[in-house]
Tab-separated table of C-alpha atoms in Angstrom:
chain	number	residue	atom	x	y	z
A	1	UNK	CA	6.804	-35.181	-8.598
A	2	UNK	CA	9.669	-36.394	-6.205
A	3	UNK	CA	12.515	-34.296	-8.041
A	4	UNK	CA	14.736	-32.029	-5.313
A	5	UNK	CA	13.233	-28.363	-5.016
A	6	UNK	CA	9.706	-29.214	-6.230
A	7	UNK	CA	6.553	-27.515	-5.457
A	8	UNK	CA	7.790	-23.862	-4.503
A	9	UNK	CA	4.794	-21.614	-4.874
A	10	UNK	CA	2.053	-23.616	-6.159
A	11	UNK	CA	-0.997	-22.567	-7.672
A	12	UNK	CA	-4.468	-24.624	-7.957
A	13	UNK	CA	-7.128	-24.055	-10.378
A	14	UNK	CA	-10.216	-26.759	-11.209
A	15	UNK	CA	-9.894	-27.916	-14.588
A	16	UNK	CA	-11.793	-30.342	-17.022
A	17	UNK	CA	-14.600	-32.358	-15.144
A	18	UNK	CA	-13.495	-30.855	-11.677
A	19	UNK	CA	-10.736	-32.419	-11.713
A	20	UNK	CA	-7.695	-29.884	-10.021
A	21	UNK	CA	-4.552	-28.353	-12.295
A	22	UNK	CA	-1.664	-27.611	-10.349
A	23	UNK	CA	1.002	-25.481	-10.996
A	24	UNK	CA	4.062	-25.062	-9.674
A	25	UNK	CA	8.204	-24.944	-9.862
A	26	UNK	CA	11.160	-27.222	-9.942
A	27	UNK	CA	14.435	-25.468	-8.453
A	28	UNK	CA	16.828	-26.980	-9.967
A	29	UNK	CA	17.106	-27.253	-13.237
A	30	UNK	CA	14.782	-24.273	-13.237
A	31	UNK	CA	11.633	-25.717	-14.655
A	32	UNK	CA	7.788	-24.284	-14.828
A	33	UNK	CA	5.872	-27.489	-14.228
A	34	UNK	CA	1.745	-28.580	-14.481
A	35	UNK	CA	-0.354	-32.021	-12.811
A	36	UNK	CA	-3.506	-32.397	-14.722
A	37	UNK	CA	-5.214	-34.643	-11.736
A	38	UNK	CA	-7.765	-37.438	-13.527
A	39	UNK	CA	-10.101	-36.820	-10.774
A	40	UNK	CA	-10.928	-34.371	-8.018
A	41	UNK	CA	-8.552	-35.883	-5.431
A	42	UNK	CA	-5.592	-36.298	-6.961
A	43	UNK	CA	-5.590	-40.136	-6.289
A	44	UNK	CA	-5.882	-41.792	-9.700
A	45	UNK	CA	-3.092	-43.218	-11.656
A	46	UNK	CA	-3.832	-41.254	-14.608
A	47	UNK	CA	-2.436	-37.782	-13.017
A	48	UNK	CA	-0.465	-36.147	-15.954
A	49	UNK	CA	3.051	-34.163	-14.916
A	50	UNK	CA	4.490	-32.299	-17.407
A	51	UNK	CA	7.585	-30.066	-17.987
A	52	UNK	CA	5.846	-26.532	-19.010
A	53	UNK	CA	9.031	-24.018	-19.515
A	54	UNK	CA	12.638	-25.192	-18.706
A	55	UNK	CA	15.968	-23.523	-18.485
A	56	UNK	CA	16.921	-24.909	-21.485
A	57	UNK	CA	14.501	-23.328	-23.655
A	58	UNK	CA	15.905	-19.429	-22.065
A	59	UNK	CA	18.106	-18.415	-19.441
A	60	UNK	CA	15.237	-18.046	-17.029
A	61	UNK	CA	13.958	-18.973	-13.555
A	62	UNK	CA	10.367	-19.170	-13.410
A	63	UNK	CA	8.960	-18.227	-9.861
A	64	UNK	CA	5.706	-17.682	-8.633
A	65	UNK	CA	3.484	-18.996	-11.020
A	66	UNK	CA	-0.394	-18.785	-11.137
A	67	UNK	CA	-2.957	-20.610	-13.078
A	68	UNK	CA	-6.368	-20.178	-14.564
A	69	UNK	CA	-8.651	-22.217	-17.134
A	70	UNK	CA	-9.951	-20.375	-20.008
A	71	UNK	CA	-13.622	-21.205	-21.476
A	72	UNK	CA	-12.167	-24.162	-23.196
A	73	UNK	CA	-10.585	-26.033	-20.380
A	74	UNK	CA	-6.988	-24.964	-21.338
A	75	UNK	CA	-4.520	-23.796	-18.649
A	76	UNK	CA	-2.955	-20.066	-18.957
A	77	UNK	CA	-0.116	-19.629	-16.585
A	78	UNK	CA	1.273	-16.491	-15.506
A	79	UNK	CA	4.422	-16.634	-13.799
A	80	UNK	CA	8.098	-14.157	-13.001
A	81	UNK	CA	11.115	-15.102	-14.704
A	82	UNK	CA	14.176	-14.079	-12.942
A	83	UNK	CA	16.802	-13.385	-16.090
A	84	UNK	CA	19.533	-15.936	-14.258
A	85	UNK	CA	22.828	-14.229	-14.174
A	86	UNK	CA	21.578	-10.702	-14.856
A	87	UNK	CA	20.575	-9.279	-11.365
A	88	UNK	CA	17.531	-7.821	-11.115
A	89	UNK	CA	16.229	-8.206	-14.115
A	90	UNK	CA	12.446	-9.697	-14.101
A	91	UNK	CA	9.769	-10.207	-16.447
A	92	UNK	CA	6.272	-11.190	-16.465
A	93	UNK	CA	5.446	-14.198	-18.603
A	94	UNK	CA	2.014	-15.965	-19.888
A	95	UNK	CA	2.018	-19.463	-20.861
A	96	UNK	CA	-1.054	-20.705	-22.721
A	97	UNK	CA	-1.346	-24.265	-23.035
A	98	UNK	CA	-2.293	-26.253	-26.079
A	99	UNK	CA	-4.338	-28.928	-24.316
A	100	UNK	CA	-5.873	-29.461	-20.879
A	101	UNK	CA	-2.910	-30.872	-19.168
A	102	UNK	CA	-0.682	-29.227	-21.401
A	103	UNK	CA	0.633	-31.993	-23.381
A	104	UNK	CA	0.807	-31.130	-26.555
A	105	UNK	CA	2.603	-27.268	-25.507
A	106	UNK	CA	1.224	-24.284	-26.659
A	107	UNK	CA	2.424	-20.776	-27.802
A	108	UNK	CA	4.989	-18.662	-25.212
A	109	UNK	CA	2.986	-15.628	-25.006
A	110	UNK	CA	6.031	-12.502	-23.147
A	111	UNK	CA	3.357	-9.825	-22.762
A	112	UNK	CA	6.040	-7.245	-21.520
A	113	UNK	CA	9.338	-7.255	-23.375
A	114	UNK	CA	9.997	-3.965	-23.451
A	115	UNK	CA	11.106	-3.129	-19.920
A	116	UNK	CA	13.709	-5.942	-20.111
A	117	UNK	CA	17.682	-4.294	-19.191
A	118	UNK	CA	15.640	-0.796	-18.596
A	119	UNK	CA	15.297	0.663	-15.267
A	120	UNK	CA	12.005	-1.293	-15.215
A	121	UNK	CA	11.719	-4.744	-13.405
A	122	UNK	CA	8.260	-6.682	-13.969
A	123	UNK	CA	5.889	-9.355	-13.248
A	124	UNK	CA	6.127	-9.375	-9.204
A	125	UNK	CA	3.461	-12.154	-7.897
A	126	UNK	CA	1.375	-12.270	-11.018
A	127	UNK	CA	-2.291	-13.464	-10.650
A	128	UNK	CA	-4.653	-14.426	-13.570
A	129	UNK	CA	-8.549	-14.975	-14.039
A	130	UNK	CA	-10.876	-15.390	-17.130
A	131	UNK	CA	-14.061	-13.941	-17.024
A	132	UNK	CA	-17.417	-15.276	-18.582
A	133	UNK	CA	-16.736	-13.702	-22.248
A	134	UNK	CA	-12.959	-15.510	-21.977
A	135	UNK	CA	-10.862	-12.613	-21.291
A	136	UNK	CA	-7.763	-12.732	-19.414
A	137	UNK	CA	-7.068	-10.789	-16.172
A	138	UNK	CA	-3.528	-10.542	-15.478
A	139	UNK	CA	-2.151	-7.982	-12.126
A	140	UNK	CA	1.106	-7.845	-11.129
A	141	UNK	CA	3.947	-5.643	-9.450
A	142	UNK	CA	5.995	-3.700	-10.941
A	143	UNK	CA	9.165	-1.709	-10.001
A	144	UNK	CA	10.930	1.466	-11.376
A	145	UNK	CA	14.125	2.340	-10.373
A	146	UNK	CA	14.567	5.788	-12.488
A	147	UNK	CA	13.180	8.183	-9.843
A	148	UNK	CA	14.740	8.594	-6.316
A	149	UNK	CA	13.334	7.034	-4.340
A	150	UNK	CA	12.035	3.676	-6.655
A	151	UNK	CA	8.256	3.707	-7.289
A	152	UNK	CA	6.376	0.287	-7.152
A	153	UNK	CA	2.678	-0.034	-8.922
A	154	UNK	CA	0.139	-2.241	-9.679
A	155	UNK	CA	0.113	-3.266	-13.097
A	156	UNK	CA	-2.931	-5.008	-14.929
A	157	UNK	CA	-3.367	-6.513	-18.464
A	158	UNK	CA	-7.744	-6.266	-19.252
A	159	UNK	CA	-9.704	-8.458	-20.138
A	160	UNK	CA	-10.682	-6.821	-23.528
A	161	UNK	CA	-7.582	-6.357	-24.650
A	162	UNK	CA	-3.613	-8.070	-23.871
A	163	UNK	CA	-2.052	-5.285	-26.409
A	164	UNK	CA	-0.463	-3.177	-23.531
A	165	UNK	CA	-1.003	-2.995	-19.287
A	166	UNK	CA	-2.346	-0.363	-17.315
A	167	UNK	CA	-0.933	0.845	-14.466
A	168	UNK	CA	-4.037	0.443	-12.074
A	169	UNK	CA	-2.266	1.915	-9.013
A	170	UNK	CA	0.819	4.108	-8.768
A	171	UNK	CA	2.850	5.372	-5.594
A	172	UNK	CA	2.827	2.497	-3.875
A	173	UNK	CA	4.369	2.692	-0.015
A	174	UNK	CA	7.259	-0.167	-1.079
A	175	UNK	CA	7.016	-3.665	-2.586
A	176	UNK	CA	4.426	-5.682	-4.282
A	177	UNK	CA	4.642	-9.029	-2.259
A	178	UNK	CA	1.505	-10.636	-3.548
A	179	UNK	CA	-1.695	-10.148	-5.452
A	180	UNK	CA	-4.929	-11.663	-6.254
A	181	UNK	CA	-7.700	-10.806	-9.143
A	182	UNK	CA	-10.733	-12.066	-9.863
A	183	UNK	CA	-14.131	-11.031	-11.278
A	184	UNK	CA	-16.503	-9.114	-9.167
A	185	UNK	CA	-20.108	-9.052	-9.164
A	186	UNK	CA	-20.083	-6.045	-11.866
A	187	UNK	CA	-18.450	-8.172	-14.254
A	188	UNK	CA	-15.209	-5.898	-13.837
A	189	UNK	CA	-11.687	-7.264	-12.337
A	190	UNK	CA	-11.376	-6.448	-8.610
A	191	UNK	CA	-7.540	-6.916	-7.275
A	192	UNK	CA	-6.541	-7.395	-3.956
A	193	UNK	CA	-2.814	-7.110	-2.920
A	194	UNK	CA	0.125	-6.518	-0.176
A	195	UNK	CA	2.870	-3.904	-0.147
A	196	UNK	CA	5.096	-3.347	1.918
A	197	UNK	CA	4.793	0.263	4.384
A	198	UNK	CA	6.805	1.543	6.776
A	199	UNK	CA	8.701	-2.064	7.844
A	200	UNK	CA	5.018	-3.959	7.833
A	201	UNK	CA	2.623	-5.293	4.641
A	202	UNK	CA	-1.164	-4.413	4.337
A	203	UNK	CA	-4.095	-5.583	2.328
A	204	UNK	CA	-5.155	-3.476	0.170
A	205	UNK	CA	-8.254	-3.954	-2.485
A	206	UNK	CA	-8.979	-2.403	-5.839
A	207	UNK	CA	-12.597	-2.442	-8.070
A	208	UNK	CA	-12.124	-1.484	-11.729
A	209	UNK	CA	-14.825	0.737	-13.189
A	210	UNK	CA	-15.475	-0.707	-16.536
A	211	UNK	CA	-13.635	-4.413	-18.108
A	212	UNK	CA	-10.917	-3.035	-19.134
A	213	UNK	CA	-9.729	-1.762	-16.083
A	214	UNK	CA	-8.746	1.659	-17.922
A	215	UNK	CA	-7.700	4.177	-15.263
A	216	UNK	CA	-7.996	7.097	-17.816
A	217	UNK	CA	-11.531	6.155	-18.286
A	218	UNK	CA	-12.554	5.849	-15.050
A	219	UNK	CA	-10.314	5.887	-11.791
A	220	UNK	CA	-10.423	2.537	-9.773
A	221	UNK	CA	-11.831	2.444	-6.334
A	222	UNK	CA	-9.406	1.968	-4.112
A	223	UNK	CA	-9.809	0.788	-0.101
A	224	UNK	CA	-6.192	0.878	1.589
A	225	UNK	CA	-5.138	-0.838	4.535
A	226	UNK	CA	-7.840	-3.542	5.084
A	227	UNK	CA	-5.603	-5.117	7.381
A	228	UNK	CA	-2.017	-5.242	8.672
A	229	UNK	CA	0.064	-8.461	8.329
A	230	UNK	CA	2.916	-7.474	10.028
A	231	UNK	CA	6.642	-8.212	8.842
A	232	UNK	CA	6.350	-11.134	8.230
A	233	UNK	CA	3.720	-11.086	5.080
A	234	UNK	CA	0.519	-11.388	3.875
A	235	UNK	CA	1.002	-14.219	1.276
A	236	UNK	CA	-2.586	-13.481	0.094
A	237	UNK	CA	-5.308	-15.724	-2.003
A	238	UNK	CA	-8.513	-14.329	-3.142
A	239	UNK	CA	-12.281	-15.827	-3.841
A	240	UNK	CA	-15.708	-14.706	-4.947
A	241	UNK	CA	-18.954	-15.988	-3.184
A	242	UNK	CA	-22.162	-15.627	-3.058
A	243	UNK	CA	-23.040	-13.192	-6.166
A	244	UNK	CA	-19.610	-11.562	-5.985
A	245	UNK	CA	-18.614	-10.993	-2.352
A	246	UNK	CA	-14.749	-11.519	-1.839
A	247	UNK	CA	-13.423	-13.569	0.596
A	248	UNK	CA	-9.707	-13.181	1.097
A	249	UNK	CA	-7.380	-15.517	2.788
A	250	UNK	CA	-3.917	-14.342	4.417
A	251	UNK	CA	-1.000	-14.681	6.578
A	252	UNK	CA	-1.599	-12.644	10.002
A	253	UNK	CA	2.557	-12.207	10.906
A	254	UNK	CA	1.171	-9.427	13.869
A	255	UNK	CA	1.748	-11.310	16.966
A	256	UNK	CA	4.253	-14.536	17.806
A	257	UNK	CA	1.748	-17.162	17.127
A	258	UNK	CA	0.955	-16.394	13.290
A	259	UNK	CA	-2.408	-17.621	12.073
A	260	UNK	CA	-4.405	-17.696	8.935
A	261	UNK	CA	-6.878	-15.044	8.647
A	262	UNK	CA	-9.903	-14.525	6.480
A	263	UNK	CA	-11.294	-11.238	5.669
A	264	UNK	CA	-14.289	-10.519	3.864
A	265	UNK	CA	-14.576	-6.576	2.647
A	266	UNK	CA	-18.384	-6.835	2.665
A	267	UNK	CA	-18.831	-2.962	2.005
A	268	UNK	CA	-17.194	-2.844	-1.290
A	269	UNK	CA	-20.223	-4.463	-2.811
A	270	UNK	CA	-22.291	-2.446	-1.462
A	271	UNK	CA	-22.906	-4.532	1.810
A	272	UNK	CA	-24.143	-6.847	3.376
């Protein structure tokens, strides 16, 4: 895709036969775009492009967008819409594709409507998973400006359930600049994610109790501050290994020469 602006933010995923989906963004005109690659390097002739969500279907911007494949080999893409012309007023968004390379479209699915001209902006850095039953797993920041000073959280839609989001961690130092979920060894979502504190960003790593990820029913564990990434930002990415051991992947902004830094929280699966 060779159109001006392309390929802010993508997002990777391995689709039918191992072959790799992409997602990722056009600037302008603001479009949500997908590459269903025909085989595992991307080299073939057969790699489909297609136009997911445009500008002219809403007045949106889609922005960092983040892709999955559910049981059936179909793409679900979370992404942020910016409202375009309306300040700060963001939304999270799920696309669900009606074919593997998303061809033949699929339904729009807004999860999160209601917060839309409120004090509430969503839908900051989404990440989504599917676990082995086919749930969805989607975390995400979330700002609200109502109290003095404004209170950031981590939001997260559970797997059992997409009816309404939990707010899986509240208080937050400052901003939600990126997260990460997948499925830990206990078959519940673990989330890993940077905010902002005191002028820097940290890591910081949350294991749900139970699938849905209910804080009323049980409290997630929470271990902040698993590393500092300076100013500059974390710009994390998340995997599981070896029976469920994460392995996360980040920006090190700490010293002049930045470097790429891998951290793997051994401890939180009960070690090692």
């Amino acid at each position: 895709d060779d159109r001006a602006g392309t390929g802010e933010t993508p997002d990777i995923a391995i689709g039918v036969g191992g072959n790799p989906v992409i997602a990722y963004t056009v600037a302008s005109p603001p479009i949500l775009a997908l590459v269903a690659c025909d085989d595992p390097l991307c080299e073939g002739a057969g790699d489909e492009y297609n136009d997911v969500w445009t500008a002219a279907e809403s007045a949106v911007y889609p922005q960092h967008p983040h892709v999955a494949i559910d049981r059936g080999g179909t793409p679900v893409i979370a992404f942020q819409d910016k409202h375009v012309g309306t300040g700060l007023d963001f939304a999270l968004f799920v696309y669900i594709c009606g074919d593997s390379a998303c061809v033949a479209g699929g339904p729009m699915v807004l999860q999160y409507t209601g917060r839309m001209g409120s004090n509430v902006n969503t839908g900051f850095h989404p990440s989504v998973t599917v676990d082995s039953e086919g749930g969805l797993a989607i975390v995400y920041g979330e700002i609200d400006f109502a109290p003095d000073p404004d209170v950031w959280s981590i939001q997260a839609y559970p797997l059992a359930s997409l009816s309404a989001p939990f707010t899986v961690k509240d208080a937050l130092p400052g901003p939600v600049r990126s997260t990460a979920v997948r499925i830990g060894a206990s078959g519940t979502p673990v989330i890993a994610y940077a905010v902002e504190d005191a002028g820097s960003q940290r890591i910081d790593y949350l294991v749900c109790e139970y699938r849905d990820c209910d804080p009323a029913a049980a409290a997630p564990v929470v271990f902040e501050g698993l590393d500092e990434c300076g100013a500059a930002g974390c710009g994390l990415s998340m995997a599981m290994v070896g029976g469920g051991l994460p392995v996360i992947a980040y920006h090190d902004g700490t010293t002049a020469s930045s470097t790429v830094n891998v951290h793997v929280p051994w401890w939180t699966v009960g070690g090692r």
